[in-house]
Tab-separated table of C-alpha atoms and ligand atoms in Angstrom:
chain	number	residue	atom	x	y	z
A	1	UNK	CA	0.000	0.000	0.000
A	2	UNK	CA	1.409	3.492	-0.832
A	3	UNK	CA	2.939	5.383	2.091
A	4	UNK	CA	0.214	8.004	2.221
A	5	UNK	CA	-2.505	5.396	2.699
A	6	UNK	CA	-0.448	3.534	5.242
A	7	UNK	CA	0.283	6.711	7.185
A	8	UNK	CA	-3.396	7.411	7.249
A	9	UNK	CA	-4.170	4.023	8.701
A	10	UNK	CA	-1.375	4.323	11.210
A	11	UNK	CA	-2.751	7.674	12.315
A	12	UNK	CA	-6.043	6.009	13.106
A	13	UNK	CA	-4.609	3.022	14.854
A	14	UNK	CA	-1.514	4.141	16.745
A	15	UNK	CA	-3.277	5.956	19.584
A	16	UNK	CA	-6.777	4.473	19.387
A	17	UNK	CA	-6.417	2.004	22.251
A	18	UNK	CA	-5.142	2.239	25.864
A	19	UNK	CA	-1.379	2.481	26.473
A	20	UNK	CA	-0.340	-0.402	28.735
A	21	UNK	CA	2.757	-0.539	30.942
A	22	UNK	CA	3.610	-4.047	29.725
A	23	UNK	CA	4.001	-2.815	26.122
A	24	UNK	CA	7.681	-1.903	25.831
A	25	UNK	CA	7.301	-1.059	22.140
A	26	UNK	CA	4.014	-0.838	20.256
A	27	UNK	CA	3.069	0.115	16.690
A	28	UNK	CA	5.838	1.541	14.507
A	29	UNK	CA	8.780	-0.855	14.511
A	30	UNK	CA	9.325	-4.273	12.956
A	31	UNK	CA	7.877	-6.040	15.992
A	32	UNK	CA	6.137	-5.105	19.191
A	33	UNK	CA	8.022	-5.848	22.430
A	34	UNK	CA	5.754	-7.173	25.150
A	35	UNK	CA	6.368	-8.158	28.753
A	36	UNK	CA	4.072	-10.908	30.068
A	37	UNK	CA	3.633	-10.963	33.856
A	38	UNK	CA	5.652	-13.555	35.771
A	39	UNK	CA	3.779	-16.678	36.833
A	40	UNK	CA	1.179	-16.577	34.121
A	41	UNK	CA	1.197	-17.988	30.610
A	42	UNK	CA	0.050	-16.355	27.382
A	43	UNK	CA	-3.301	-17.388	25.960
A	44	UNK	CA	-3.232	-16.659	22.209
A	45	UNK	CA	-6.008	-16.942	19.639
A	46	UNK	CA	-6.800	-15.626	16.174
A	47	UNK	CA	-9.916	-15.355	14.012
A	48	UNK	CA	-10.539	-14.066	10.500
A	49	UNK	CA	-13.720	-12.390	9.297
A	50	UNK	CA	-14.187	-12.336	5.519
A	51	UNK	CA	-16.710	-10.125	3.711
A	52	UNK	CA	-19.549	-12.172	2.252
A	53	UNK	CA	-18.746	-15.129	4.440
A	54	UNK	CA	-18.784	-13.855	8.025
A	55	UNK	CA	-20.475	-10.517	7.413
A	56	UNK	CA	-22.213	-8.685	4.570
A	57	UNK	CA	-19.906	-6.470	2.480
A	58	UNK	CA	-22.032	-3.425	3.292
A	59	UNK	CA	-22.083	-4.158	7.050
A	60	UNK	CA	-21.830	-1.164	9.386
A	61	UNK	CA	-18.040	-0.686	9.833
A	62	UNK	CA	-18.384	0.438	13.458
A	63	UNK	CA	-20.255	-2.741	14.374
A	64	UNK	CA	-17.680	-4.726	12.410
A	65	UNK	CA	-14.806	-3.155	14.344
A	66	UNK	CA	-16.551	-4.175	17.546
A	67	UNK	CA	-17.477	-7.663	16.438
A	68	UNK	CA	-14.129	-8.636	14.920
A	69	UNK	CA	-12.451	-7.903	18.250
A	70	UNK	CA	-15.343	-9.329	20.298
A	71	UNK	CA	-15.193	-12.779	18.701
A	72	UNK	CA	-11.492	-13.005	19.549
A	73	UNK	CA	-11.964	-11.771	23.114
A	74	UNK	CA	-14.677	-14.389	23.484
A	75	UNK	CA	-12.060	-17.099	22.940
A	76	UNK	CA	-9.894	-15.587	25.684
A	77	UNK	CA	-12.970	-15.458	27.927
A	78	UNK	CA	-13.618	-19.139	27.269
A	79	UNK	CA	-10.084	-19.888	28.467
A	80	UNK	CA	-10.463	-17.774	31.604
A	81	UNK	CA	-7.736	-15.381	30.416
A	82	UNK	CA	-7.281	-11.660	31.057
A	83	UNK	CA	-7.015	-9.858	27.683
A	84	UNK	CA	-3.959	-7.632	27.178
A	85	UNK	CA	-2.762	-7.160	23.603
A	86	UNK	CA	-4.157	-7.354	20.102
A	87	UNK	CA	-2.795	-7.307	16.537
A	88	UNK	CA	-4.878	-6.442	13.492
A	89	UNK	CA	-4.263	-7.555	9.897
A	90	UNK	CA	-6.541	-5.630	7.565
A	91	UNK	CA	-7.088	-6.314	3.891
A	92	UNK	CA	-8.983	-3.418	2.351
A	93	UNK	CA	-10.272	-2.818	-1.178
A	94	UNK	CA	-9.410	0.888	-0.816
A	95	UNK	CA	-8.269	3.374	1.809
A	96	UNK	CA	-11.781	4.604	2.578
A	97	UNK	CA	-11.279	7.053	5.449
A	98	UNK	CA	-14.927	7.129	6.454
A	99	UNK	CA	-15.043	3.344	6.678
A	100	UNK	CA	-11.739	3.175	8.571
A	101	UNK	CA	-12.720	5.829	11.073
A	102	UNK	CA	-15.939	4.007	11.859
A	103	UNK	CA	-14.182	0.625	12.050
A	104	UNK	CA	-11.597	2.006	14.479
A	105	UNK	CA	-14.317	3.628	16.568
A	106	UNK	CA	-16.034	0.276	17.111
A	107	UNK	CA	-12.761	-1.575	17.616
A	108	UNK	CA	-11.271	1.007	20.000
A	109	UNK	CA	-14.405	1.331	22.141
A	110	UNK	CA	-14.313	-2.370	22.975
A	111	UNK	CA	-10.509	-2.439	23.316
A	112	UNK	CA	-10.737	0.517	25.697
A	113	UNK	CA	-13.499	-1.103	27.743
A	114	UNK	CA	-11.381	-4.246	28.104
A	115	UNK	CA	-8.038	-2.481	28.636
A	116	UNK	CA	-6.538	-4.053	25.519
A	117	UNK	CA	-3.780	-2.325	23.529
A	118	UNK	CA	-3.355	-2.620	19.759
A	119	UNK	CA	0.363	-3.398	19.408
A	120	UNK	CA	0.776	-4.065	15.690
A	121	UNK	CA	-0.664	-5.440	12.529
A	122	UNK	CA	-0.490	-5.384	8.795
A	123	UNK	CA	-2.370	-3.542	6.097
A	124	UNK	CA	-2.758	-4.744	2.536
A	125	UNK	CA	-5.037	-4.094	-0.408
A	126	UNK	CA	-7.483	-6.773	-1.523
A	127	UNK	CA	-10.973	-8.117	-0.850
A	128	UNK	CA	-12.154	-6.940	2.581
A	129	UNK	CA	-10.936	-9.269	5.317
A	130	UNK	CA	-10.064	-8.761	8.971
A	131	UNK	CA	-7.692	-10.981	10.933
A	132	UNK	CA	-7.199	-10.347	14.620
A	133	UNK	CA	-4.974	-12.032	17.143
A	134	UNK	CA	-5.465	-11.431	20.843
A	135	UNK	CA	-3.131	-12.265	23.714
A	136	UNK	CA	-4.156	-12.686	27.318
A	137	UNK	CA	-2.737	-13.925	30.600
A	138	UNK	CA	-3.856	-16.870	32.668
A	139	UNK	CA	-2.338	-18.940	35.460
A	140	UNK	CA	-1.484	-22.255	33.791
A	141	UNK	CA	-3.496	-24.376	36.232
A	142	UNK	CA	-6.526	-22.076	36.063
A	143	UNK	CA	-7.021	-22.123	32.262
A	144	UNK	CA	-10.474	-23.378	31.273
A	145	UNK	CA	-10.031	-26.291	28.914
A	146	UNK	CA	-12.711	-28.211	27.054
A	147	UNK	CA	-11.658	-31.596	28.348
A	148	UNK	CA	-12.072	-31.278	32.105
A	149	UNK	CA	-15.766	-32.121	32.561
A	150	UNK	CA	-16.835	-35.170	34.601
A	151	UNK	CA	-20.055	-37.186	34.489
A	152	UNK	CA	-22.553	-35.549	36.843
A	153	UNK	CA	-21.151	-32.058	36.336
A	154	UNK	CA	-23.840	-29.449	35.938
A	155	UNK	CA	-24.038	-27.606	32.621
A	156	UNK	CA	-24.498	-23.820	32.437
A	157	UNK	CA	-24.719	-21.129	29.778
A	158	UNK	CA	-24.381	-17.362	30.176
A	159	UNK	CA	-26.730	-14.683	28.827
A	160	UNK	CA	-29.137	-16.055	26.240
A	161	UNK	CA	-28.884	-18.213	23.132
A	162	UNK	CA	-30.374	-18.058	19.640
A	163	UNK	CA	-30.805	-14.295	19.358
A	164	UNK	CA	-28.003	-13.701	16.848
A	165	UNK	CA	-29.193	-16.554	14.643
A	166	UNK	CA	-32.785	-15.359	14.686
A	167	UNK	CA	-31.654	-11.830	13.790
A	168	UNK	CA	-29.688	-13.182	10.835
A	169	UNK	CA	-32.646	-15.255	9.665
A	170	UNK	CA	-34.967	-12.232	9.789
A	171	UNK	CA	-32.417	-10.104	7.924
A	172	UNK	CA	-31.991	-12.718	5.216
A	173	UNK	CA	-35.781	-12.873	4.815
A	174	UNK	CA	-35.870	-9.061	4.691
A	175	UNK	CA	-38.137	-8.974	7.711
A	176	UNK	CA	-37.997	-6.387	10.478
A	177	UNK	CA	-35.342	-7.185	13.104
A	178	UNK	CA	-36.124	-6.074	16.678
A	179	UNK	CA	-33.268	-4.024	18.093
A	180	UNK	CA	-32.457	-6.438	20.920
A	181	UNK	CA	-31.928	-9.205	18.375
A	182	UNK	CA	-29.882	-7.030	16.028
A	183	UNK	CA	-27.564	-6.177	18.931
A	184	UNK	CA	-27.039	-9.882	19.578
A	185	UNK	CA	-25.801	-10.325	15.995
A	186	UNK	CA	-23.853	-7.098	15.513
A	187	UNK	CA	-22.532	-6.291	18.965
A	188	UNK	CA	-21.836	-9.499	20.871
A	189	UNK	CA	-20.404	-8.820	24.338
A	190	UNK	CA	-17.533	-11.175	25.123
A	191	UNK	CA	-17.949	-12.682	28.601
A	192	UNK	CA	-14.459	-11.752	29.750
A	193	UNK	CA	-15.344	-11.014	33.383
A	194	UNK	CA	-17.313	-14.247	33.686
A	195	UNK	CA	-14.447	-16.253	32.192
A	196	UNK	CA	-12.028	-14.808	34.726
A	197	UNK	CA	-14.467	-15.595	37.517
A	198	UNK	CA	-14.712	-19.198	36.327
A	199	UNK	CA	-10.943	-19.623	35.847
A	200	UNK	CA	-9.632	-22.301	38.162
A	201	UNK	CA	-13.205	-23.145	39.236
A	202	UNK	CA	-15.202	-24.467	36.263
A	203	UNK	CA	-14.304	-27.984	35.119
A	204	UNK	CA	-14.628	-27.127	31.397
A	205	UNK	CA	-15.665	-24.186	29.228
A	206	UNK	CA	-16.132	-23.157	25.594
A	207	UNK	CA	-17.626	-20.125	23.907
A	208	UNK	CA	-20.761	-20.614	21.827
A	209	UNK	CA	-19.800	-19.533	18.319
A	210	UNK	CA	-21.041	-22.387	16.116
A	211	UNK	CA	-24.257	-23.247	17.981
A	212	UNK	CA	-25.069	-24.542	21.445
A	213	UNK	CA	-25.180	-28.239	20.575
A	214	UNK	CA	-22.195	-28.132	18.190
A	215	UNK	CA	-20.061	-26.430	20.820
A	216	UNK	CA	-21.333	-28.722	23.576
A	217	UNK	CA	-20.230	-31.660	21.428
A	218	UNK	CA	-16.682	-30.283	21.519
A	219	UNK	CA	-16.782	-30.343	25.321
A	220	UNK	CA	-18.290	-33.843	25.276
A	221	UNK	CA	-15.648	-35.185	22.887
A	222	UNK	CA	-12.744	-33.549	24.707
A	223	UNK	CA	-14.057	-34.830	28.051
A	224	UNK	CA	-15.041	-38.301	26.764
A	225	UNK	CA	-18.664	-37.804	27.859
A	226	UNK	CA	-22.200	-37.058	26.711
A	227	UNK	CA	-24.681	-34.450	27.892
A	228	UNK	CA	-28.384	-33.782	28.443
A	229	UNK	CA	-29.932	-30.381	27.735
A	230	UNK	CA	-33.318	-29.497	29.235
A	231	UNK	CA	-34.813	-27.201	26.617
A	232	UNK	CA	-37.323	-25.673	29.039
A	233	UNK	CA	-34.388	-24.204	30.970
A	234	UNK	CA	-32.675	-22.489	28.030
A	235	UNK	CA	-32.351	-18.721	28.540
A	236	UNK	CA	-34.092	-17.141	25.535
A	237	UNK	CA	-34.989	-13.604	24.539
A	238	UNK	CA	-38.770	-13.222	24.138
A	239	UNK	CA	-38.571	-13.265	20.316
A	240	UNK	CA	-36.555	-16.491	20.383
A	241	UNK	CA	-38.840	-18.027	23.004
A	242	UNK	CA	-41.855	-17.306	20.792
A	243	UNK	CA	-40.343	-19.179	17.841
A	244	UNK	CA	-39.321	-22.072	20.114
A	245	UNK	CA	-42.809	-22.227	21.629
A	246	UNK	CA	-44.124	-22.687	18.074
A	247	UNK	CA	-41.922	-25.793	17.820
A	248	UNK	CA	-38.807	-24.456	16.061
A	249	UNK	CA	-35.764	-24.863	18.331
A	250	UNK	CA	-33.171	-24.426	15.590
A	251	UNK	CA	-32.069	-20.895	16.578
A	252	UNK	CA	-31.124	-21.614	20.216
A	253	UNK	CA	-29.749	-25.104	19.488
A	254	UNK	CA	-28.039	-24.773	16.113
A	255	UNK	CA	-27.688	-21.043	15.480
A	256	UNK	CA	-24.201	-19.601	15.836
A	257	UNK	CA	-22.713	-16.255	16.774
A	258	UNK	CA	-23.995	-15.992	20.370
A	259	UNK	CA	-20.529	-15.728	21.998
A	260	UNK	CA	-21.865	-16.841	25.348
A	261	UNK	CA	-19.899	-19.150	27.639
A	262	UNK	CA	-20.972	-22.767	27.990
A	263	UNK	CA	-19.358	-24.355	31.044
A	264	UNK	CA	-19.531	-27.209	33.501
A	265	UNK	CA	-19.333	-27.131	37.284
A	266	UNK	CA	-18.638	-29.989	39.641
A	267	UNK	CA	-21.812	-30.423	41.764
A	268	UNK	CA	-20.001	-29.605	45.021
A	269	UNK	CA	-18.756	-26.280	43.595
A	270	UNK	CA	-21.945	-25.207	41.837
A	271	UNK	CA	-23.728	-23.374	44.673
A	272	UNK	CA	-20.678	-21.259	45.509
A	273	UNK	CA	-20.113	-20.308	41.871
A	274	UNK	CA	-23.760	-19.559	41.163
A	275	UNK	CA	-23.694	-17.179	44.140
A	276	UNK	CA	-20.429	-15.589	42.950
A	277	UNK	CA	-21.932	-15.000	39.485
A	278	UNK	CA	-25.047	-13.439	41.019
A	279	UNK	CA	-22.867	-11.130	43.170
A	280	UNK	CA	-20.869	-10.128	40.099
A	281	UNK	CA	-24.011	-9.502	38.034
A	282	UNK	CA	-23.072	-12.223	35.535
A	283	UNK	CA	-26.231	-13.849	34.145
A	284	UNK	CA	-25.899	-17.628	34.012
A	285	UNK	CA	-28.456	-20.407	33.721
A	286	UNK	CA	-28.197	-24.118	34.435
A	287	UNK	CA	-29.406	-26.003	31.351
A	288	UNK	CA	-28.495	-29.654	31.909
A	289	UNK	CA	-25.770	-32.023	32.981
A	290	UNK	CA	-22.906	-34.177	31.752
A	291	UNK	CA	-23.381	-37.949	31.488
A	292	UNK	CA	-21.227	-41.030	30.835
A	293	UNK	CA	-23.262	-42.056	27.801
A	294	UNK	CA	-21.864	-40.365	24.673
A	295	UNK	CA	-23.986	-38.010	22.565
A	296	UNK	CA	-26.104	-34.942	23.267
A	297	UNK	CA	-29.685	-35.671	24.340
A	298	UNK	CA	-32.325	-32.964	24.100
A	299	UNK	CA	-35.120	-33.123	26.654
A	300	UNK	CA	-38.074	-31.209	25.193
A	301	UNK	CA	-40.523	-29.343	27.450
A	302	UNK	CA	-43.138	-32.100	26.842
A	303	UNK	CA	-40.686	-34.751	28.102
A	304	UNK	CA	-39.743	-36.104	24.672
A	305	UNK	CA	-36.050	-36.999	24.424
A	306	UNK	CA	-34.241	-36.716	21.106
A	307	UNK	CA	-30.716	-36.857	19.770
A	308	UNK	CA	-31.677	-35.095	16.537
A	309	UNK	CA	-30.587	-31.502	16.457
A	310	UNK	CA	-32.950	-29.287	14.474
A	311	UNK	CA	-31.003	-27.433	11.822
A	312	UNK	CA	-31.823	-25.582	8.638
A	313	UNK	CA	-29.682	-22.630	9.497
A	314	UNK	CA	-27.718	-20.557	7.025
A	315	UNK	CA	-25.191	-18.937	9.207
A	316	UNK	CA	-22.059	-17.083	8.308
A	317	UNK	CA	-19.663	-19.930	8.832
A	318	UNK	CA	-16.579	-21.294	7.206
B	401	ADP	P1	6.629	-4.235	8.115
B	401	ADP	O1	6.922	-4.068	6.665
B	401	ADP	O2	7.842	-4.225	8.995
B	401	ADP	O3	5.690	-5.349	8.392
B	401	ADP	P2	4.468	-2.357	8.138
B	401	ADP	O4	4.656	-1.189	7.238
B	401	ADP	O5	3.588	-3.488	7.713
B	401	ADP	O6	5.906	-2.869	8.536
B	401	ADP	O7	3.967	-1.852	9.550
B	401	ADP	C1	4.623	-0.803	10.236
B	401	ADP	C2	4.133	-0.756	11.648
B	401	ADP	O8	2.733	-0.483	11.676
B	401	ADP	C3	4.323	-2.071	12.380
B	401	ADP	O9	4.615	-1.792	13.717
B	401	ADP	C4	2.975	-2.736	12.280
B	401	ADP	O10	2.758	-3.613	13.358
B	401	ADP	C5	2.032	-1.545	12.307
B	401	ADP	N1	0.772	-1.797	11.581
B	401	ADP	C6	0.585	-1.958	10.258
B	401	ADP	N2	-0.709	-2.146	9.950
B	401	ADP	C7	-1.375	-2.112	11.115
B	401	ADP	C8	-2.742	-2.261	11.490
B	401	ADP	N3	-3.698	-2.521	10.593
B	401	ADP	N4	-3.040	-2.165	12.802
B	401	ADP	C9	-2.080	-1.946	13.712
B	401	ADP	N5	-0.804	-1.776	13.441
B	401	ADP	C10	-0.423	-1.865	12.155
B	402	MG	MG1	3.774	-5.505	7.498
């Protein structure tokens, strides 16, 4: 990219996020120099969002700046890590200042709220694509892995599920999207504080990006277990609950993009953690339990038990 365009981007990015003491050298040199705290390990994750695949090409750039960082922070949350640093690789069709300013606004607002500093990146010309890597800290023994669940552990989810998927479905059908649902799709809030609260306490955790059942299967496989979900206990926004009450459970069970935490608690620890979450104002809901028998069983409100997961969802997925 010509120098003028690059300088422009650098101007937007260099001071947009908080300056942290553990960043010895940030944007501007060949590498950033970063000082992780003693006693904790780095948790590192990256995600790419591609126009037309993960978002519509004409998506609101401010929401996109938020969401592209949020989906990465959600992975740190699911590990129980404290976010610290982020890099941003941007591929842009053109140096559109209006678009960039809005993108940075969304990105920087979330980075600021989470105390995360942008420490480097790359900028190239091409079809619109956003790759972000985030780095966080966690005590090695406290990291929330997928494989630690035991049979009899209680299964919980934060916030609510299915809202983002229902919003996407309504948008694709060109129907009106209630604001609460649109926010679920465009402005997911990574559960960073909850993840840190669960670190060292939950037996397993994952963030719900691909769909509740699909992500639960990852926990089941990693832990060598199965699980039961009681559908009547699922936390649903009213619009999602209405569709489910009409018999269509595909949004909460198979819809992606919720970025909630799905986690398991040993029965003897559950009461203490439920109380700690209530004190911290973190909304969580028990939705089932882990079992020896492999597979995910869905217990419908009428008592019917099924292993078939309703699908029929076009979500933005790779
Ligand atoms: P190099 O050729 O050494 O990779 P660049 O010209 O790509 O250097 O980048 C110069 C500096 O600007 C580096 O510190 C890099 O991390 C930073 N940078 C480039 N693009 C971005 C971006 N999109 N976001 C944040 N920092 C960026
Ligand atoms: Mg470069």
